[in-house]
Amino acid sequence: MNVQNLDKSDPFAEEGDLLDDDSVGAQNYLHIRVQQRNGRKTLTTLQGLPKEYDPKKLLKAFKKEFACNGVVVEDEALGQVIQLQGDQRLKISAFLTAEGMPKSMIKIHARLMLLNLNAITAALALGLATLCAGQTTREDFAALAAAEGGIIKLNSKTYDAITAADRDWSVVIELTATSGTQVACTPCLTFLPNFEAVAKSWRKVPKTQRDQHFFARLEFKDGTDIFQRLGLTSAPFVNFYPAQKGPLLENHPSKNSWSYDFNQHGLDAQPLANELSNSTPVRIPYSPPLNYALIGGAIGTVFALFIGYYVFGSIILAFLSSRWIWGIGSLALIITMLSGFMFVRIRHSPYGGTVRGPNGQPTAQHIAGGYQNQYGAEVQIIGAIYTLLASSQIALVVFVPRLPSVARQRGATYIWLGVTWMLFSVLVSIFKMKNSGYPFKLLLG
């Protein structure tokens, strides 16, 4: 955005320049002030604009450049005053100075003495004209990071500046597309707060180490040429650029940049902090926020268990002390494990397969060939056979001896032995289906 295009005449032309007039007094200064509103909210005002400027067009440029809202108000004594949300003093000064306005014409008021002077230097140095004409230092970026809450907002030119070949700092850059595109980038919006959380944690690091590494963000709309240069066709993307000189090379001698692997680590903040900590001057002190839903659920569960025990305590104790309950539960767990349930879950095996039948038509297959393969349906079949086998043994041991006569006991024994024989025959035939070379068989061949 070029401020010279906001008016028909050129307010910075050499001929008739305002500062060429020795009579320029205090009334010709541009005054930038900040006012405290309710809570932490602030309001920045700009007054004293020369008549050559169109305040409305200048406001439009500010709103687009600073991503904030604002209005132009009429004041009887001060004339037209531009009001912007937030503390935009340094950005306004940098914007105007970068376009060629002398610093002596700009007066920044209010809390100027409470600000770090490096922040002003960095804001001015990162102006478009300054980046083209000079070199930005690590102190400049450190002050700008502090002024922007820990994440430096980049464009094409500041991207080249912060990744300069002779940098003595490291920087991690998030290349994203959260705005300015026709289709919303859902992964970008999901990753956005996680990246900000990690960057915010970096602000806890002592200043000496904090100012050696920076977090930055480049939106697609602000650096389309950078995305094209890097060959990026998707977002988000995170690149880490290590220092090329200076003391950081002592602990991290590698000068090669690397990219964060979202396929391996996902979009969460904790893996990002862990991976970046391998290359930052010190470890990032990231702590995940409290999971209030989990805490509330745990408290609710404990409360429900307490109430349940208070009301149904005797029934619960009788249930938990029953040998039958523990026996059935143990038997169910053993059968589940023996049937191959975990094998199928770990390998993500399909439920079944298909084979060509005698007529050439596909036929469903529930038993996988080979001892190293198993379908989900096969787990259920084997589990059912093992359950019937266990039931037959329980019947022989527990129920048959309780029959009132010897004849009935003998008859029940023959029946359950026959059931056991048949079940083992089915089991052995399944083994032979999995491997035709299996040498054994019972009733079924």
Short mmCIF file of C-alpha atoms in Angstrom, two decimals:
data_model
loop_
_atom_site.label_atom_id
_atom_site.label_comp_id
_atom_site.label_asym_id
_atom_site.label_seq_id
_atom_site.Cartn_x
_atom_site.Cartn_y
_atom_site.Cartn_z
CA MET A 1 0.00 0.00 0.00
CA ASN A 2 1.55 3.30 -1.11
CA VAL A 3 0.48 6.36 0.89
CA GLN A 4 1.33 8.62 -2.03
CA ASN A 5 -1.62 7.21 -3.96
CA LEU A 6 -4.13 8.28 -1.33
CA ASP A 7 -4.39 11.83 -2.72
CA LYS A 8 -4.32 13.36 -6.14
CA SER A 9 -1.26 15.48 -5.25
CA ASP A 10 2.05 14.17 -3.96
CA PRO A 11 2.46 15.38 -0.37
CA PHE A 12 6.11 14.28 -0.33
CA ALA A 13 7.18 15.98 -3.56
CA GLU A 14 10.39 18.01 -3.33
CA GLU A 15 8.72 21.11 -4.62
CA GLY A 16 6.62 22.73 -1.94
CA ASP A 17 7.56 20.12 0.67
CA LEU A 18 6.17 21.07 4.06
CA LEU A 19 9.51 20.70 5.82
CA ASP A 20 11.24 23.01 3.38
CA ASP A 21 9.38 25.87 5.04
CA ASP A 22 11.39 27.21 7.96
CA SER A 23 8.22 28.50 9.52
CA VAL A 24 6.93 25.01 10.21
CA GLY A 25 5.94 25.02 13.84
CA ALA A 26 4.25 22.79 16.32
CA GLN A 27 0.98 23.10 14.45
CA ASN A 28 2.50 21.19 11.48
CA TYR A 29 3.50 18.13 13.50
CA LEU A 30 1.66 14.84 13.15
CA HIS A 31 0.62 13.91 16.70
CA ILE A 32 0.13 10.22 17.53
CA ARG A 33 -1.42 9.46 20.92
CA VAL A 34 -2.86 6.45 22.72
CA GLN A 35 -5.81 6.58 25.09
CA GLN A 36 -6.79 3.97 27.65
CA ARG A 37 -10.38 2.77 27.26
CA ASN A 38 -12.23 0.28 29.45
CA GLY A 39 -10.11 -2.61 30.73
CA ARG A 40 -7.07 -3.28 28.55
CA LYS A 41 -8.53 -1.77 25.40
CA THR A 42 -6.73 1.23 23.93
CA LEU A 43 -7.41 3.76 21.19
CA THR A 44 -4.79 5.40 18.96
CA THR A 45 -5.40 8.86 17.52
CA LEU A 46 -3.63 10.67 14.68
CA GLN A 47 -4.14 14.41 14.32
CA GLY A 48 -2.51 17.29 12.53
CA LEU A 49 -2.74 15.88 9.02
CA PRO A 50 -1.88 18.41 6.29
CA LYS A 51 -4.72 19.43 4.02
CA GLU A 52 -3.08 17.56 1.16
CA TYR A 53 -4.11 14.26 2.78
CA ASP A 54 -7.48 12.59 2.55
CA PRO A 55 -8.06 11.14 6.06
CA LYS A 56 -10.61 8.63 4.81
CA LYS A 57 -8.24 7.15 2.24
CA LEU A 58 -5.42 7.13 4.77
CA LEU A 59 -7.71 5.36 7.27
CA LYS A 60 -8.52 2.74 4.65
CA ALA A 61 -4.80 2.10 4.16
CA PHE A 62 -4.22 1.82 7.92
CA LYS A 63 -7.11 -0.63 8.39
CA LYS A 64 -5.82 -2.90 5.65
CA GLU A 65 -2.17 -2.72 6.73
CA PHE A 66 -2.72 -3.06 10.51
CA ALA A 67 -5.79 -5.36 10.40
CA CYS A 68 -7.79 -3.20 12.79
CA ASN A 69 -10.93 -1.06 12.79
CA GLY A 70 -11.01 2.72 12.87
CA VAL A 71 -12.99 5.86 12.12
CA VAL A 72 -12.46 9.50 11.19
CA VAL A 73 -14.05 11.94 13.65
CA GLU A 74 -14.59 15.69 13.34
CA ASP A 75 -13.29 17.85 16.17
CA GLU A 76 -14.00 21.58 16.33
CA ALA A 77 -10.56 22.42 17.68
CA LEU A 78 -8.39 19.68 16.14
CA GLY A 79 -10.16 19.14 12.84
CA GLN A 80 -10.30 15.64 11.39
CA VAL A 81 -8.78 12.99 13.69
CA ILE A 82 -8.14 9.35 12.75
CA GLN A 83 -8.96 6.86 15.51
CA LEU A 84 -7.71 3.25 15.40
CA GLN A 85 -8.39 0.38 17.76
CA GLY A 86 -5.42 -0.81 19.81
CA ASP A 87 -2.00 0.70 20.30
CA GLN A 88 -0.89 1.40 16.71
CA ARG A 89 1.57 4.22 17.40
CA LEU A 90 4.72 2.43 16.32
CA LYS A 91 3.07 0.96 13.23
CA ILE A 92 1.71 4.34 12.13
CA SER A 93 5.11 5.94 12.63
CA ALA A 94 6.86 3.14 10.75
CA PHE A 95 4.29 3.28 7.94
CA LEU A 96 4.70 7.01 7.39
CA THR A 97 8.47 7.01 7.85
CA ALA A 98 8.91 4.14 5.41
CA GLU A 99 7.08 6.21 2.79
CA GLY A 100 9.57 9.03 3.17
CA MET A 101 8.11 11.33 5.83
CA PRO A 102 10.86 12.74 8.08
CA LYS A 103 10.81 11.49 11.65
CA SER A 104 11.10 15.07 12.87
CA MET A 105 7.56 15.72 11.63
CA ILE A 106 6.07 12.89 13.73
CA LYS A 107 5.43 13.24 17.45
CA ILE A 108 4.52 10.15 19.49
CA HIS A 109 2.89 11.04 22.80
CA ALA A 110 1.47 9.37 25.94
CA ARG A 111 3.35 6.28 27.09
CA LEU A 112 6.38 6.63 24.83
CA MET A 113 8.83 6.66 27.76
CA LEU A 114 7.51 3.32 29.00
CA LEU A 115 8.34 1.60 25.71
CA ASN A 116 11.59 -0.04 24.84
CA LEU A 117 13.38 2.23 22.36
CA ASN A 118 14.42 -0.84 20.42
CA ALA A 119 10.76 -1.42 19.57
CA ILE A 120 10.67 1.93 17.75
CA THR A 121 13.92 1.13 15.97
CA ALA A 122 12.65 -2.27 14.89
CA ALA A 123 9.31 -0.94 13.71
CA LEU A 124 11.06 1.70 11.61
CA ALA A 125 13.67 -0.72 10.34
CA LEU A 126 11.02 -3.15 9.21
CA GLY A 127 9.24 -0.56 7.12
CA LEU A 128 9.16 -1.30 3.40
CA ALA A 129 11.64 1.38 2.37
CA THR A 130 14.08 0.54 5.17
CA LEU A 131 14.13 -3.14 4.33
CA CYS A 132 14.96 -2.31 0.74
CA ALA A 133 17.71 0.12 1.66
CA GLY A 134 19.38 -1.32 4.74
CA GLN A 135 20.02 -4.37 6.91
CA THR A 136 17.81 -5.47 9.78
CA THR A 137 19.53 -6.60 12.98
CA ARG A 138 18.59 -9.22 15.55
CA GLU A 139 17.74 -6.48 18.03
CA ASP A 140 15.23 -5.06 15.55
CA PHE A 141 13.40 -8.35 15.23
CA ALA A 142 13.53 -8.90 18.99
CA ALA A 143 11.84 -5.57 19.62
CA LEU A 144 9.26 -6.22 16.91
CA ALA A 145 8.48 -9.67 18.34
CA ALA A 146 7.91 -8.09 21.73
CA ALA A 147 5.67 -5.42 20.22
CA GLU A 148 3.55 -7.98 18.30
CA GLY A 149 2.97 -10.44 21.12
CA GLY A 150 5.65 -12.99 20.22
CA ILE A 151 4.76 -13.74 16.57
CA ILE A 152 6.17 -11.48 13.85
CA LYS A 153 3.74 -10.89 11.00
CA LEU A 154 5.64 -11.21 7.72
CA ASN A 155 5.23 -10.23 4.10
CA SER A 156 7.42 -11.12 1.13
CA LYS A 157 10.13 -8.59 1.95
CA THR A 158 10.25 -9.17 5.71
CA TYR A 159 10.37 -12.92 5.02
CA ASP A 160 13.57 -12.40 3.03
CA ALA A 161 14.94 -10.17 5.77
CA ILE A 162 14.31 -12.57 8.65
CA THR A 163 15.76 -15.51 6.65
CA ALA A 164 18.83 -13.56 5.49
CA ALA A 165 21.88 -15.66 4.72
CA ASP A 166 24.05 -13.92 7.34
CA ARG A 167 21.55 -14.15 10.23
CA ASP A 168 22.85 -14.79 13.74
CA TRP A 169 19.41 -15.90 14.97
CA SER A 170 17.09 -18.82 14.32
CA VAL A 171 13.45 -18.49 13.31
CA VAL A 172 10.47 -20.80 12.85
CA ILE A 173 7.95 -19.59 10.28
CA GLU A 174 4.36 -20.73 9.95
CA LEU A 175 3.22 -20.50 6.33
CA THR A 176 -0.55 -20.57 6.46
CA ALA A 177 -3.75 -19.42 4.77
CA THR A 178 -6.26 -18.48 7.46
CA SER A 179 -7.61 -15.49 5.50
CA GLY A 180 -7.69 -14.02 2.03
CA THR A 181 -8.62 -17.27 0.26
CA GLN A 182 -11.91 -18.36 -1.28
CA VAL A 183 -11.90 -21.75 0.46
CA ALA A 184 -11.31 -21.97 4.21
CA CYS A 185 -8.20 -23.92 5.18
CA THR A 186 -9.52 -26.09 8.02
CA PRO A 187 -6.08 -27.50 9.05
CA CYS A 188 -4.71 -23.93 9.11
CA LEU A 189 -7.47 -22.77 11.45
CA THR A 190 -6.96 -25.84 13.66
CA PHE A 191 -3.19 -25.36 13.86
CA LEU A 192 -3.38 -21.57 14.38
CA PRO A 193 -4.07 -21.54 18.18
CA ASN A 194 -1.55 -24.34 18.77
CA PHE A 195 1.25 -22.41 17.06
CA GLU A 196 0.30 -19.31 19.03
CA ALA A 197 0.35 -21.29 22.29
CA VAL A 198 3.90 -22.52 21.63
CA ALA A 199 5.03 -19.01 20.64
CA LYS A 200 3.47 -17.59 23.80
CA SER A 201 5.40 -20.15 25.87
CA TRP A 202 8.64 -18.94 24.31
CA ARG A 203 8.04 -15.53 25.94
CA LYS A 204 8.72 -17.18 29.32
CA VAL A 205 12.35 -17.77 28.33
CA PRO A 206 14.92 -15.26 29.68
CA LYS A 207 15.54 -12.35 27.32
CA THR A 208 19.13 -13.35 26.49
CA GLN A 209 17.95 -16.65 24.97
CA ARG A 210 14.53 -15.41 23.83
CA ASP A 211 16.02 -12.77 21.53
CA GLN A 212 18.12 -15.38 19.72
CA HIS A 213 15.10 -17.20 18.28
CA PHE A 214 11.85 -15.87 16.78
CA PHE A 215 8.41 -17.08 15.84
CA ALA A 216 6.89 -15.64 12.66
CA ARG A 217 3.85 -16.13 10.44
CA LEU A 218 3.40 -15.58 6.70
CA GLU A 219 -0.12 -15.56 5.32
CA PHE A 220 -0.64 -16.70 1.73
CA LYS A 221 -2.24 -13.37 0.80
CA ASP A 222 0.82 -11.49 2.11
CA GLY A 223 3.47 -13.67 0.45
CA THR A 224 2.09 -15.47 -2.58
CA ASP A 225 5.45 -15.25 -4.32
CA ILE A 226 7.15 -16.91 -1.32
CA PHE A 227 4.72 -19.83 -1.49
CA GLN A 228 5.47 -20.17 -5.20
CA ARG A 229 9.21 -19.93 -4.61
CA LEU A 230 9.07 -22.72 -2.02
CA GLY A 231 6.80 -24.82 -4.24
CA LEU A 232 4.07 -25.05 -1.61
CA THR A 233 0.68 -26.24 -2.79
CA SER A 234 -0.86 -26.90 0.63
CA ALA A 235 -0.96 -25.35 4.07
CA PRO A 236 -0.13 -25.12 6.90
CA PHE A 237 3.61 -25.50 6.55
CA VAL A 238 6.27 -24.86 9.22
CA ASN A 239 9.91 -24.21 8.35
CA PHE A 240 12.78 -23.87 10.84
CA TYR A 241 15.73 -21.71 9.78
CA PRO A 242 18.79 -22.12 12.05
CA ALA A 243 21.42 -19.44 12.64
CA GLN A 244 24.17 -19.15 10.03
CA LYS A 245 26.72 -17.51 12.31
CA GLY A 246 27.22 -16.49 15.92
CA PRO A 247 27.11 -18.30 19.26
CA LEU A 248 24.06 -20.45 18.43
CA LEU A 249 26.25 -22.61 16.20
CA GLU A 250 28.11 -23.94 19.25
CA ASN A 251 25.15 -26.05 20.43
CA HIS A 252 23.40 -26.40 17.05
CA PRO A 253 26.12 -26.52 14.36
CA SER A 254 23.78 -27.58 11.55
CA LYS A 255 22.95 -24.72 9.16
CA ASN A 256 20.36 -26.64 7.16
CA SER A 257 16.73 -25.60 7.38
CA TRP A 258 14.10 -28.27 7.99
CA SER A 259 10.33 -28.64 7.82
CA TYR A 260 7.95 -29.87 10.49
CA ASP A 261 6.32 -33.20 9.59
CA PHE A 262 2.57 -32.84 10.14
CA ASN A 263 1.92 -36.40 8.91
CA GLN A 264 4.03 -37.78 11.74
CA HIS A 265 3.30 -35.31 14.55
CA GLY A 266 -0.17 -33.96 13.74
CA LEU A 267 -1.49 -30.47 14.48
CA ASP A 268 -1.21 -30.48 18.29
CA ALA A 269 0.94 -28.04 20.24
CA GLN A 270 2.88 -30.50 22.42
CA PRO A 271 4.60 -32.40 19.55
CA LEU A 272 5.42 -29.07 17.90
CA ALA A 273 7.06 -27.74 21.07
CA ASN A 274 9.03 -30.97 21.55
CA GLU A 275 10.29 -31.01 17.96
CA LEU A 276 11.26 -27.33 17.91
CA SER A 277 13.03 -27.66 21.29
CA ASN A 278 15.63 -29.86 19.61
CA SER A 279 16.85 -26.81 17.65
CA THR A 280 16.03 -23.74 19.79
CA PRO A 281 18.66 -22.12 22.07
CA VAL A 282 16.84 -23.56 25.13
CA ARG A 283 13.90 -25.88 25.52
CA ILE A 284 10.47 -24.32 24.94
CA PRO A 285 8.68 -24.25 28.33
CA TYR A 286 5.33 -25.32 26.92
CA SER A 287 2.71 -26.73 29.28
CA PRO A 288 -0.61 -27.94 27.88
CA PRO A 289 -3.68 -26.14 29.23
CA LEU A 290 -5.82 -27.85 31.84
CA ASN A 291 -8.45 -30.15 30.40
CA TYR A 292 -11.43 -28.91 32.40
CA ALA A 293 -13.76 -31.36 30.67
CA LEU A 294 -11.59 -34.28 31.80
CA ILE A 295 -11.33 -32.89 35.33
CA GLY A 296 -15.08 -32.34 35.50
CA GLY A 297 -15.72 -35.83 34.17
CA ALA A 298 -13.39 -37.38 36.73
CA ILE A 299 -15.05 -35.48 39.60
CA GLY A 300 -18.50 -36.49 38.32
CA THR A 301 -17.42 -40.14 38.05
CA VAL A 302 -16.04 -40.18 41.61
CA PHE A 303 -19.21 -38.55 42.87
CA ALA A 304 -21.39 -41.07 41.00
CA LEU A 305 -19.34 -43.98 42.37
CA PHE A 306 -19.70 -42.61 45.90
CA ILE A 307 -23.47 -42.24 45.56
CA GLY A 308 -23.75 -45.66 43.94
CA TYR A 309 -21.78 -47.31 46.71
CA TYR A 310 -23.82 -45.50 49.35
CA VAL A 311 -27.12 -46.64 47.83
CA PHE A 312 -26.21 -50.05 46.37
CA GLY A 313 -23.14 -50.90 48.45
CA SER A 314 -24.32 -54.30 49.65
CA ILE A 315 -25.40 -55.39 46.16
CA ILE A 316 -22.14 -54.20 44.60
CA LEU A 317 -20.04 -56.04 47.20
CA ALA A 318 -22.00 -59.23 46.66
CA PHE A 319 -21.58 -58.88 42.92
CA LEU A 320 -17.82 -58.26 43.11
CA SER A 321 -17.24 -61.08 45.58
CA SER A 322 -19.06 -63.69 43.46
CA ARG A 323 -16.79 -66.47 42.17
CA TRP A 324 -19.06 -66.94 39.17
CA ILE A 325 -18.69 -63.30 38.10
CA TRP A 326 -14.91 -63.43 38.31
CA GLY A 327 -14.82 -66.83 36.62
CA ILE A 328 -17.00 -65.79 33.69
CA GLY A 329 -15.07 -62.50 33.29
CA SER A 330 -11.70 -64.28 33.33
CA LEU A 331 -12.91 -66.89 30.89
CA ALA A 332 -14.26 -64.22 28.50
CA LEU A 333 -10.93 -62.38 28.56
CA ILE A 334 -8.94 -65.56 27.92
CA ILE A 335 -11.15 -66.62 25.00
CA THR A 336 -10.99 -63.11 23.48
CA MET A 337 -7.18 -63.12 23.54
CA LEU A 338 -6.87 -66.70 22.26
CA SER A 339 -9.23 -66.05 19.35
CA GLY A 340 -6.80 -63.55 17.79
CA PHE A 341 -8.64 -60.34 18.64
CA MET A 342 -5.49 -58.30 19.34
CA PHE A 343 -3.74 -59.74 16.27
CA VAL A 344 -6.51 -58.43 14.02
CA ARG A 345 -6.72 -55.05 15.80
CA ILE A 346 -3.00 -54.39 15.57
CA ARG A 347 -2.78 -55.33 11.89
CA HIS A 348 -6.12 -53.67 10.98
CA SER A 349 -7.17 -56.84 9.15
CA PRO A 350 -10.39 -56.75 7.10
CA TYR A 351 -13.52 -58.51 8.29
CA GLY A 352 -13.43 -60.96 5.39
CA GLY A 353 -12.20 -61.58 1.86
CA THR A 354 -13.39 -62.93 -1.48
CA VAL A 355 -12.25 -65.83 -3.67
CA ARG A 356 -13.32 -67.18 -7.06
CA GLY A 357 -15.83 -70.01 -6.75
CA PRO A 358 -16.13 -73.06 -9.03
CA ASN A 359 -18.40 -71.09 -11.37
CA GLY A 360 -16.00 -68.16 -11.51
CA GLN A 361 -18.14 -65.92 -9.35
CA PRO A 362 -16.64 -64.18 -6.28
CA THR A 363 -17.44 -65.95 -3.03
CA ALA A 364 -17.10 -64.60 0.49
CA GLN A 365 -14.17 -65.98 2.48
CA HIS A 366 -14.15 -65.90 6.28
CA ILE A 367 -11.02 -67.98 6.97
CA ALA A 368 -7.74 -66.46 5.78
CA GLY A 369 -5.13 -68.72 4.28
CA GLY A 370 -1.84 -69.14 6.14
CA TYR A 371 -1.03 -69.07 9.82
CA GLN A 372 0.17 -65.44 9.63
CA ASN A 373 -3.18 -64.10 8.39
CA GLN A 374 -6.58 -63.79 10.03
CA TYR A 375 -9.88 -62.08 9.21
CA GLY A 376 -12.20 -60.35 11.66
CA ALA A 377 -14.91 -62.95 11.00
CA GLU A 378 -12.41 -65.70 11.79
CA VAL A 379 -11.92 -64.21 15.26
CA GLN A 380 -15.64 -64.55 15.93
CA ILE A 381 -15.74 -68.14 14.62
CA ILE A 382 -12.74 -69.26 16.70
CA GLY A 383 -14.08 -67.41 19.73
CA ALA A 384 -17.44 -69.16 19.43
CA ILE A 385 -15.76 -72.60 19.17
CA TYR A 386 -13.56 -71.90 22.22
CA THR A 387 -16.63 -70.74 24.16
CA LEU A 388 -18.52 -73.96 23.39
CA LEU A 389 -15.47 -76.03 24.29
CA ALA A 390 -15.11 -74.24 27.62
CA SER A 391 -18.82 -74.68 28.28
CA SER A 392 -18.61 -78.41 27.61
CA GLN A 393 -15.75 -78.81 30.06
CA ILE A 394 -17.58 -76.79 32.70
CA ALA A 395 -20.64 -78.99 32.21
CA LEU A 396 -18.56 -82.16 32.63
CA VAL A 397 -16.84 -80.91 35.75
CA VAL A 398 -19.60 -78.95 37.51
CA PHE A 399 -23.06 -79.96 36.36
CA VAL A 400 -22.77 -83.68 35.49
CA PRO A 401 -21.71 -84.70 39.03
CA ARG A 402 -24.82 -83.00 40.45
CA LEU A 403 -27.24 -85.18 38.51
CA PRO A 404 -29.29 -87.39 40.88
CA SER A 405 -28.63 -90.80 39.30
CA VAL A 406 -25.61 -92.65 37.95
CA ALA A 407 -27.38 -93.43 34.69
CA ARG A 408 -28.05 -89.77 34.02
CA GLN A 409 -24.50 -88.88 34.87
CA ARG A 410 -23.22 -91.52 32.46
CA GLY A 411 -25.52 -90.37 29.67
CA ALA A 412 -24.62 -86.68 30.18
CA THR A 413 -20.94 -87.58 30.14
CA TYR A 414 -21.28 -89.33 26.76
CA ILE A 415 -23.21 -86.39 25.33
CA TRP A 416 -20.71 -83.73 26.40
CA LEU A 417 -17.75 -85.84 25.32
CA GLY A 418 -19.40 -86.15 21.91
CA VAL A 419 -19.88 -82.37 21.76
CA THR A 420 -16.23 -81.87 22.70
CA TRP A 421 -15.13 -84.34 20.01
CA MET A 422 -17.20 -82.56 17.36
CA LEU A 423 -15.91 -79.12 18.34
CA PHE A 424 -12.30 -80.26 18.20
CA SER A 425 -13.01 -81.79 14.78
CA VAL A 426 -14.28 -78.40 13.53
CA LEU A 427 -11.23 -76.67 15.02
CA VAL A 428 -8.80 -79.09 13.37
CA SER A 429 -10.59 -78.72 10.02
CA ILE A 430 -10.13 -74.94 10.26
CA PHE A 431 -6.40 -75.49 10.78
CA LYS A 432 -6.40 -77.61 7.60
CA MET A 433 -8.30 -74.86 5.71
CA LYS A 434 -5.58 -72.37 6.64
CA ASN A 435 -2.83 -74.75 5.55
CA SER A 436 -3.65 -77.71 3.30
CA GLY A 437 -0.49 -79.45 4.48
CA TYR A 438 -1.79 -79.82 8.04
CA PRO A 439 -1.47 -83.61 8.66
CA PHE A 440 -4.13 -84.22 11.34
CA LYS A 441 -7.91 -84.64 11.30
CA LEU A 442 -10.71 -86.05 13.42
CA LEU A 443 -14.29 -86.55 12.17
CA LEU A 444 -14.17 -83.84 9.46
CA GLY A 445 -11.64 -84.09 6.66
#
